[in-house]
mmCIF file of C-alpha atoms in Angstrom:
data_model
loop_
_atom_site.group_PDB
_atom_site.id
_atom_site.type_symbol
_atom_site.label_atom_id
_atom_site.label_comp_id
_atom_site.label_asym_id
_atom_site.label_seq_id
_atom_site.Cartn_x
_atom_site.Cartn_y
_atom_site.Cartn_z
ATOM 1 C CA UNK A 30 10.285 -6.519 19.574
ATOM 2 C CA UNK A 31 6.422 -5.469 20.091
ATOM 3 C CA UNK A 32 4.161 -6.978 18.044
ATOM 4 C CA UNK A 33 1.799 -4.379 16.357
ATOM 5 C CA UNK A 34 -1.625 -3.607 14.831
ATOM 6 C CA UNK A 35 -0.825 -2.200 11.607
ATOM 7 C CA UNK A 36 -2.880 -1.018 8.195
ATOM 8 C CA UNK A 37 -1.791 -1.396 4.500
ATOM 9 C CA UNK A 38 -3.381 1.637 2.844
ATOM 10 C CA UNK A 39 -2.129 0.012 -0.889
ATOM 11 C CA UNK A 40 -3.904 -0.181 -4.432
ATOM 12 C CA UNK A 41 -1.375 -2.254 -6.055
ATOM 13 C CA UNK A 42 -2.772 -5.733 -4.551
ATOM 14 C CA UNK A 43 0.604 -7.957 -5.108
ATOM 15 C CA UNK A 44 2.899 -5.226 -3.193
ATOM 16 C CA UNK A 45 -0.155 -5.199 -0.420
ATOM 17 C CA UNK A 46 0.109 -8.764 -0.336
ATOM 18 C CA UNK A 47 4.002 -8.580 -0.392
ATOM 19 C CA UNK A 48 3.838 -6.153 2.904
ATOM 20 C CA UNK A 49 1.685 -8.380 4.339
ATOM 21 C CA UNK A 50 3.342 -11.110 4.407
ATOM 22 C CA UNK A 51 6.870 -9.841 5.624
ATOM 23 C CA UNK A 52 5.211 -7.963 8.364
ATOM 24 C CA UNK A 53 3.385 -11.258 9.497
ATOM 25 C CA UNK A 54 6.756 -12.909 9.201
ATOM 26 C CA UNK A 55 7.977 -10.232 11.551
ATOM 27 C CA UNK A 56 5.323 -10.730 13.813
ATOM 28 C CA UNK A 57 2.941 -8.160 13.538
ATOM 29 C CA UNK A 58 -0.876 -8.209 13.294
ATOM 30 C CA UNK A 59 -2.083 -6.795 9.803
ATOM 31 C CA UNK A 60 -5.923 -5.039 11.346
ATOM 32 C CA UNK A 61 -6.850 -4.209 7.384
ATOM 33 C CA UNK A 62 -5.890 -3.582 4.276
ATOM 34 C CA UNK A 63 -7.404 -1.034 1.887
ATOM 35 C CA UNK A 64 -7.384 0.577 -1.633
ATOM 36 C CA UNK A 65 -8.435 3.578 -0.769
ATOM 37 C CA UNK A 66 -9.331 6.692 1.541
ATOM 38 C CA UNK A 67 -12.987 5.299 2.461
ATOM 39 C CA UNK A 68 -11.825 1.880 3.031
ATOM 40 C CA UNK A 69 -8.861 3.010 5.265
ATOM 41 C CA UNK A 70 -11.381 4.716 7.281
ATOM 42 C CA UNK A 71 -13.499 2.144 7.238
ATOM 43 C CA UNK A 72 -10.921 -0.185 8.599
ATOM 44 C CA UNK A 73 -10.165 2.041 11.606
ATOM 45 C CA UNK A 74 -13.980 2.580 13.080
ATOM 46 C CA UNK A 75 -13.611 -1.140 13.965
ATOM 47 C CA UNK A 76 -9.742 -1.556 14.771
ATOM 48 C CA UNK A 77 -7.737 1.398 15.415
ATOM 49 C CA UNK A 78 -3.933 0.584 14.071
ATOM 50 C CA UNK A 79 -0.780 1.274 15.962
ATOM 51 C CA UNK A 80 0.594 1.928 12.428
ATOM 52 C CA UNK A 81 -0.658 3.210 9.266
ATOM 53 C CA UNK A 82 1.727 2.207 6.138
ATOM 54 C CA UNK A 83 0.204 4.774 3.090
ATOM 55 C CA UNK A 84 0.964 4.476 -0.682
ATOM 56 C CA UNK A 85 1.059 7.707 -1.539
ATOM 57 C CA UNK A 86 -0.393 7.642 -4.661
ATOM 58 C CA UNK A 87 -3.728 5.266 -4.659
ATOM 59 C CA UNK A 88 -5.020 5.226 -8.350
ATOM 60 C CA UNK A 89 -7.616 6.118 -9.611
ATOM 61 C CA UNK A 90 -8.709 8.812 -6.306
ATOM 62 C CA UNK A 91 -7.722 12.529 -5.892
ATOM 63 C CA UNK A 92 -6.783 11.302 -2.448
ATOM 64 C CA UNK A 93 -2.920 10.737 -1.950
ATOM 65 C CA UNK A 94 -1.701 8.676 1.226
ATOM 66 C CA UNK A 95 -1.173 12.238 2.562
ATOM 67 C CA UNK A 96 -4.484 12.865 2.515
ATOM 68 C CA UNK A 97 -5.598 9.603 3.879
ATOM 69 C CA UNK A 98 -2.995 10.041 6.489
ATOM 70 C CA UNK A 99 -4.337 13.293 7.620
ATOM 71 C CA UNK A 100 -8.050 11.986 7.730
ATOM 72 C CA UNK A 101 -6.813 8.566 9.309
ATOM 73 C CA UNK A 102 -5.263 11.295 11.895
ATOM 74 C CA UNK A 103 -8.729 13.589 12.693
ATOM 75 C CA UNK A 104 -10.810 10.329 12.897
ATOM 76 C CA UNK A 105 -8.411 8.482 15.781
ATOM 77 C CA UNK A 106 -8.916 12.255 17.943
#
């Protein structure tokens, strides 16, 4: 299997960690992780992912991993 560059958009930091570490195990580069919308974004103007994984519900933010998704989306174009 390819090995890919992904992102963990996730505010709950022990099930970031958790993803992390099984898709390390798997092989895969982890490019960033981040708690939010900004930092997602900021992630991506330095390393552009192959895959995005999104909690959709980041606390504390009116943003929802939709959102971020969408944004992640019209900043890669």
């Amino acid at each position: 299997m390819k090995s890919l560059k992904i992102l963990i958009v996730e505010d709950d930091l022990i099930m970031a960690e958790s993803i992390q570490e099984t898709l390390e195990q798997a092989g895969h580069e982890i490019v960033g992780r981040a708690r939010s919308s900004r930092e997602a974004l900021n992630v991506i103007k330095h390393q552009i992912p192959d895959l995005a994984l999104l909690d959709i519900t980041l606390e504390g933010t009116a943003d929802t991993g939709i959102v971020t998704g969408k944004q992640i989306g019209r900043a890669h174009v």
